[in-house]
Amino acid sequence: MMKFFLALFLVPGLVLPARTLAQASAIPSAAPAELKGTTQEELGKKLLDEMVEALGGEAWFNRKDLQVSGRTAAFYRGAPNGTVIEYTGWRRFPDANQAGAERIGFLSDKSMILPGKKIDVVQVWTDGNGYEVTFKGRTTLPKDQVADYYRRQDHSIESVVQQWIKAPGVMVLAEGSTMVERRMADKVTVLSANNDAVTIELDATTHLPLRRTFKWRNEKFGDFDEEAETYADYHTVQGLPTAYNITRYRNGDMLNQRFLTKVIYAQGLSPDLFNPDNLLKKK
């Protein structure tokens, strides 16, 4: 009888390692996909091509302008600071005939008596500068704020696709699978000739961008900061998938979150809209 009980306990123990090995082998590897005749760089370029196609292909490349409405919330050390502001934004995409520019109007209540909203603060980003216009007049935004804005523009997905990958000495590398907000993603890093890099993580199913990350040297402290931006809640607007939820992080802490409520492409925006001097005259 004792031998019978020993057999009951020992036999499962003998088959357990085999089952464990079978389960471990079924776990997908995070290494880049091994496609016959495909290098890590070829796979990286293929993933970027799939991303552009998912975003709208030629229609995405040929965007002229964009208007959005929504809300923006600020955070300090990852915690909300209680400020949520409605805004309307206009953006002109750069091409061979025009430089990129952006205008953001922040809304406030008209008064305690009159209903509705009014734009009483406007920021304009054009020609490498940033301006703010209020009823008091026009001021130039602080240098660190301007540098931060254009640094993010230089490392944007648009800049990577339209400028980075066309530059000499650039490398595009597939870095395997990862997770972004509990979604399986394909990771691609674009490395420039001067060792600047941008990492883009794409939804493994839709190929749409889920997160963009880059690092930059903090001149004040001499170390590197990591800047990340995530994209969620995609809606198709005029044939173009557009993220309605955009969140910024720095060194892992949430900085800002934007929730869009309305998006319009291709309105033929006037250049005057991005001229802070014209805006000042109107005020």
Tab-separated table of C-alpha atoms in Angstrom:
chain	number	residue	atom	x	y	z
A	1	MET	CA	0.000	0.000	0.000
A	2	MET	CA	2.852	2.427	0.804
A	3	LYS	CA	4.349	1.865	-2.662
A	4	PHE	CA	0.980	2.711	-4.223
A	5	PHE	CA	0.804	6.104	-2.426
A	6	LEU	CA	4.416	6.917	-3.347
A	7	ALA	CA	3.605	6.257	-6.986
A	8	LEU	CA	0.673	8.705	-6.851
A	9	PHE	CA	2.961	11.509	-5.609
A	10	LEU	CA	6.016	10.736	-7.711
A	11	VAL	CA	4.479	10.248	-11.147
A	12	PRO	CA	3.089	13.820	-11.503
A	13	GLY	CA	6.472	15.144	-10.475
A	14	LEU	CA	8.101	13.208	-13.260
A	15	VAL	CA	5.849	14.604	-16.015
A	16	LEU	CA	5.834	18.207	-14.729
A	17	PRO	CA	9.155	19.298	-16.306
A	18	ALA	CA	7.991	18.135	-19.734
A	19	ARG	CA	4.785	20.180	-19.450
A	20	THR	CA	6.721	23.197	-18.176
A	21	LEU	CA	9.059	23.048	-21.151
A	22	ALA	CA	6.146	22.796	-23.536
A	23	GLN	CA	4.484	25.871	-22.029
A	24	ALA	CA	7.703	27.901	-22.053
A	25	SER	CA	8.304	27.111	-25.714
A	26	ALA	CA	4.830	28.405	-26.550
A	27	ILE	CA	5.595	31.888	-25.148
A	28	PRO	CA	6.322	34.285	-28.065
A	29	SER	CA	9.823	35.718	-28.138
A	30	ALA	CA	10.432	39.457	-27.883
A	31	ALA	CA	13.204	39.181	-30.459
A	32	PRO	CA	12.625	40.620	-33.955
A	33	ALA	CA	10.675	38.326	-36.242
A	34	GLU	CA	12.864	35.899	-38.136
A	35	LEU	CA	11.684	36.206	-41.753
A	36	LYS	CA	13.624	34.318	-44.379
A	37	GLY	CA	15.819	36.700	-46.345
A	38	THR	CA	14.831	39.672	-44.171
A	39	THR	CA	17.325	41.647	-42.105
A	40	GLN	CA	16.523	43.651	-38.989
A	41	GLU	CA	16.806	46.862	-41.028
A	42	GLU	CA	14.597	45.575	-43.858
A	43	LEU	CA	11.950	44.567	-41.347
A	44	GLY	CA	12.153	47.991	-39.671
A	45	LYS	CA	11.540	49.766	-42.992
A	46	LYS	CA	8.676	47.398	-43.759
A	47	LEU	CA	7.030	48.234	-40.429
A	48	LEU	CA	7.327	51.975	-41.091
A	49	ASP	CA	5.786	51.483	-44.530
A	50	GLU	CA	2.887	49.626	-42.904
A	51	MET	CA	2.475	52.473	-40.409
A	52	VAL	CA	2.276	55.109	-43.158
A	53	GLU	CA	-0.234	53.005	-45.090
A	54	ALA	CA	-2.349	52.561	-41.946
A	55	LEU	CA	-2.305	56.341	-41.340
A	56	GLY	CA	-3.674	57.001	-44.812
A	57	GLY	CA	-0.771	56.610	-47.248
A	58	GLU	CA	-0.537	59.404	-49.822
A	59	ALA	CA	-3.471	61.257	-48.244
A	60	TRP	CA	-1.537	61.404	-44.955
A	61	PHE	CA	1.587	62.642	-46.757
A	62	ASN	CA	-0.389	65.333	-48.556
A	63	ARG	CA	-2.142	66.874	-45.555
A	64	LYS	CA	-2.103	70.664	-45.826
A	65	ASP	CA	-3.721	71.823	-42.605
A	66	LEU	CA	-5.698	70.738	-39.574
A	67	GLN	CA	-8.113	72.268	-37.060
A	68	VAL	CA	-8.897	70.641	-33.717
A	69	SER	CA	-11.054	71.388	-30.687
A	70	GLY	CA	-10.644	69.746	-27.321
A	71	ARG	CA	-9.438	69.938	-23.743
A	72	THR	CA	-5.945	69.884	-22.326
A	73	ALA	CA	-4.933	68.958	-18.775
A	74	ALA	CA	-1.593	69.620	-17.086
A	75	PHE	CA	0.204	67.370	-14.593
A	76	TYR	CA	3.012	67.900	-12.090
A	77	ARG	CA	5.180	64.914	-11.178
A	78	GLY	CA	2.559	62.649	-12.709
A	79	ALA	CA	-0.361	64.047	-10.701
A	80	PRO	CA	-3.053	66.387	-12.126
A	81	ASN	CA	-2.690	70.012	-11.025
A	82	GLY	CA	-6.430	70.632	-11.356
A	83	THR	CA	-6.179	72.726	-14.520
A	84	VAL	CA	-8.293	71.672	-17.519
A	85	ILE	CA	-8.557	74.169	-20.385
A	86	GLU	CA	-10.661	74.106	-23.537
A	87	TYR	CA	-8.805	75.097	-26.686
A	88	THR	CA	-9.013	75.346	-30.441
A	89	GLY	CA	-5.912	74.706	-32.513
A	90	TRP	CA	-4.922	75.241	-36.141
A	91	ARG	CA	-1.892	73.624	-37.737
A	92	ARG	CA	-0.231	74.078	-41.108
A	93	PHE	CA	1.850	71.097	-42.202
A	94	PRO	CA	5.196	71.845	-43.901
A	95	ASP	CA	5.776	71.043	-47.567
A	96	ALA	CA	7.883	72.305	-50.450
A	97	ASN	CA	5.871	75.525	-50.646
A	98	GLN	CA	5.262	76.422	-46.994
A	99	ALA	CA	6.851	76.086	-43.581
A	100	GLY	CA	5.020	74.444	-40.729
A	101	ALA	CA	3.148	76.622	-38.224
A	102	GLU	CA	0.674	76.243	-35.391
A	103	ARG	CA	-1.796	78.463	-33.559
A	104	ILE	CA	-3.562	77.588	-30.307
A	105	GLY	CA	-6.401	79.598	-28.797
A	106	PHE	CA	-7.263	78.965	-25.150
A	107	LEU	CA	-10.913	79.458	-24.195
A	108	SER	CA	-12.464	80.945	-21.081
A	109	ASP	CA	-16.003	81.888	-20.020
A	110	LYS	CA	-17.228	85.203	-21.434
A	111	SER	CA	-18.556	86.362	-18.073
A	112	MET	CA	-20.714	85.296	-15.161
A	113	ILE	CA	-23.735	86.769	-16.982
A	114	LEU	CA	-23.127	86.091	-20.687
A	115	PRO	CA	-23.096	82.422	-21.744
A	116	GLY	CA	-20.483	80.905	-24.043
A	117	LYS	CA	-16.720	80.922	-24.442
A	118	LYS	CA	-14.142	83.334	-25.796
A	119	ILE	CA	-10.502	83.009	-26.812
A	120	ASP	CA	-8.499	85.405	-24.677
A	121	VAL	CA	-5.002	83.864	-24.969
A	122	VAL	CA	-3.416	82.795	-28.257
A	123	GLN	CA	-0.063	81.129	-28.869
A	124	VAL	CA	1.515	81.137	-32.327
A	125	TRP	CA	4.469	78.939	-33.320
A	126	THR	CA	6.146	79.944	-36.563
A	127	ASP	CA	9.634	80.318	-38.097
A	128	GLY	CA	11.359	78.757	-35.083
A	129	ASN	CA	9.754	81.176	-32.605
A	130	GLY	CA	6.839	81.130	-30.184
A	131	TYR	CA	4.577	84.071	-29.337
A	132	GLU	CA	1.717	84.702	-26.960
A	133	VAL	CA	-0.928	87.332	-27.632
A	134	THR	CA	-3.360	88.615	-24.988
A	135	PHE	CA	-5.314	91.853	-24.487
A	136	LYS	CA	-2.057	93.283	-23.097
A	137	GLY	CA	-0.219	92.715	-26.376
A	138	ARG	CA	2.317	90.281	-27.792
A	139	THR	CA	5.187	88.650	-25.908
A	140	THR	CA	7.858	86.174	-26.973
A	141	LEU	CA	7.566	82.879	-25.116
A	142	PRO	CA	10.482	81.749	-22.882
A	143	LYS	CA	13.449	80.157	-24.645
A	144	ASP	CA	13.139	76.827	-22.828
A	145	GLN	CA	9.465	76.543	-23.824
A	146	VAL	CA	10.291	77.342	-27.452
A	147	ALA	CA	13.173	74.854	-27.457
A	148	ASP	CA	10.920	72.160	-25.989
A	149	TYR	CA	8.230	72.720	-28.640
A	150	TYR	CA	10.589	72.541	-31.621
A	151	ARG	CA	12.533	69.621	-30.145
A	152	ARG	CA	9.289	67.623	-30.085
A	153	GLN	CA	8.508	68.746	-33.646
A	154	ASP	CA	11.959	67.621	-34.819
A	155	HIS	CA	11.355	64.166	-33.277
A	156	SER	CA	7.732	63.815	-34.372
A	157	ILE	CA	6.465	60.893	-36.439
A	158	GLU	CA	5.991	63.279	-39.393
A	159	SER	CA	9.627	64.405	-39.193
A	160	VAL	CA	10.888	60.825	-38.916
A	161	VAL	CA	8.987	59.685	-42.016
A	162	GLN	CA	9.491	62.769	-44.171
A	163	GLN	CA	13.046	63.780	-43.171
A	164	TRP	CA	14.935	61.333	-40.978
A	165	ILE	CA	14.683	58.188	-43.095
A	166	LYS	CA	15.731	60.137	-46.221
A	167	ALA	CA	18.951	61.447	-44.658
A	168	PRO	CA	22.308	59.757	-45.391
A	169	GLY	CA	23.675	57.365	-42.785
A	170	VAL	CA	20.304	56.679	-41.113
A	171	MET	CA	19.490	53.216	-39.746
A	172	VAL	CA	15.989	51.781	-39.275
A	173	LEU	CA	15.945	48.786	-36.942
A	174	ALA	CA	13.128	46.456	-35.901
A	175	GLU	CA	13.527	45.723	-32.182
A	176	GLY	CA	10.905	43.063	-31.627
A	177	SER	CA	7.631	43.024	-29.739
A	178	THR	CA	6.618	45.107	-26.730
A	179	MET	CA	3.506	46.178	-24.817
A	180	VAL	CA	1.939	49.671	-24.841
A	181	GLU	CA	-1.076	50.188	-22.580
A	182	ARG	CA	-1.767	46.430	-22.639
A	183	ARG	CA	-1.627	46.316	-26.442
A	184	MET	CA	0.871	44.214	-28.358
A	185	ALA	CA	3.183	46.423	-30.395
A	186	ASP	CA	6.053	46.237	-32.892
A	187	LYS	CA	9.028	48.390	-31.915
A	188	VAL	CA	11.074	50.311	-34.494
A	189	THR	CA	14.036	52.616	-33.807
A	190	VAL	CA	15.328	55.154	-36.323
A	191	LEU	CA	18.950	56.154	-35.661
A	192	SER	CA	20.472	59.180	-37.394
A	193	ALA	CA	24.087	59.581	-38.455
A	194	ASN	CA	24.772	61.833	-35.427
A	195	ASN	CA	23.412	59.200	-32.962
A	196	ASP	CA	20.061	60.889	-32.399
A	197	ALA	CA	17.260	58.324	-32.194
A	198	VAL	CA	13.474	58.051	-32.220
A	199	THR	CA	11.599	54.888	-31.227
A	200	ILE	CA	8.089	54.260	-32.541
A	201	GLU	CA	5.879	51.457	-31.248
A	202	LEU	CA	3.108	50.335	-33.595
A	203	ASP	CA	-0.053	48.409	-32.872
A	204	ALA	CA	0.733	44.854	-33.990
A	205	THR	CA	-2.725	44.506	-35.568
A	206	THR	CA	-3.579	47.928	-37.025
A	207	HIS	CA	0.030	49.192	-37.460
A	208	LEU	CA	-1.051	52.607	-36.106
A	209	PRO	CA	1.398	54.442	-33.791
A	210	LEU	CA	0.877	53.801	-30.076
A	211	ARG	CA	3.941	55.563	-28.650
A	212	ARG	CA	6.870	57.729	-29.792
A	213	THR	CA	9.966	58.067	-27.589
A	214	PHE	CA	13.279	59.940	-27.787
A	215	LYS	CA	16.035	61.119	-25.436
A	216	TRP	CA	17.794	64.471	-25.260
A	217	ARG	CA	20.614	65.886	-23.185
A	218	ASN	CA	19.542	68.177	-20.361
A	219	GLU	CA	22.034	71.043	-20.524
A	220	LYS	CA	21.308	72.133	-16.963
A	221	PHE	CA	22.028	68.776	-15.300
A	222	GLY	CA	24.197	67.146	-17.969
A	223	ASP	CA	22.195	63.915	-18.103
A	224	PHE	CA	19.558	62.600	-20.515
A	225	ASP	CA	15.799	63.123	-20.292
A	226	GLU	CA	13.333	60.810	-21.974
A	227	GLU	CA	10.346	62.276	-23.779
A	228	ALA	CA	7.420	60.033	-24.729
A	229	GLU	CA	4.042	60.581	-26.359
A	230	THR	CA	1.248	58.003	-26.535
A	231	TYR	CA	-1.656	57.890	-28.994
A	232	ALA	CA	-5.039	56.307	-28.309
A	233	ASP	CA	-8.750	56.448	-29.179
A	234	TYR	CA	-8.293	56.585	-32.960
A	235	HIS	CA	-11.151	57.963	-35.103
A	236	THR	CA	-11.167	58.037	-38.895
A	237	VAL	CA	-11.632	61.640	-40.062
A	238	GLN	CA	-11.908	62.327	-43.795
A	239	GLY	CA	-10.262	58.953	-44.423
A	240	LEU	CA	-7.374	59.594	-41.997
A	241	PRO	CA	-7.086	57.665	-38.697
A	242	THR	CA	-6.535	60.312	-36.012
A	243	ALA	CA	-5.666	59.846	-32.325
A	244	TYR	CA	-8.159	61.704	-30.124
A	245	ASN	CA	-6.203	61.050	-26.917
A	246	ILE	CA	-2.564	62.209	-26.789
A	247	THR	CA	-0.503	61.989	-23.600
A	248	ARG	CA	3.004	63.343	-22.971
A	249	TYR	CA	5.502	61.908	-20.483
A	250	ARG	CA	8.917	63.005	-19.309
A	251	ASN	CA	11.119	60.487	-17.540
A	252	GLY	CA	8.043	58.371	-16.900
A	253	ASP	CA	5.962	61.176	-15.329
A	254	MET	CA	2.821	62.366	-17.091
A	255	LEU	CA	3.105	66.007	-18.202
A	256	ASN	CA	0.081	66.735	-20.339
A	257	GLN	CA	-2.984	65.042	-21.748
A	258	ARG	CA	-5.148	66.191	-24.639
A	259	PHE	CA	-8.656	64.989	-25.459
A	260	LEU	CA	-9.925	66.013	-28.884
A	261	THR	CA	-13.626	66.483	-29.576
A	262	LYS	CA	-13.499	67.690	-33.191
A	263	VAL	CA	-10.998	67.377	-36.056
A	264	ILE	CA	-11.183	68.921	-39.543
A	265	TYR	CA	-8.573	68.517	-42.304
A	266	ALA	CA	-7.953	70.531	-45.478
A	267	GLN	CA	-9.731	73.835	-44.894
A	268	GLY	CA	-7.251	75.910	-46.852
A	269	LEU	CA	-6.169	77.982	-43.860
A	270	SER	CA	-4.921	81.488	-44.616
A	271	PRO	CA	-1.259	82.327	-43.850
A	272	ASP	CA	-2.543	85.344	-41.918
A	273	LEU	CA	-3.892	82.975	-39.300
A	274	PHE	CA	-0.315	82.207	-38.218
A	275	ASN	CA	0.965	85.792	-38.267
A	276	PRO	CA	1.111	87.114	-34.686
A	277	ASP	CA	1.324	90.713	-35.959
A	278	ASN	CA	-2.002	90.391	-37.773
A	279	LEU	CA	-3.498	88.833	-34.666
A	280	LEU	CA	-2.263	91.775	-32.604
A	281	LYS	CA	-3.883	94.260	-35.012
A	282	LYS	CA	-7.214	92.472	-34.712
A	283	LYS	CA	-7.018	92.601	-30.938
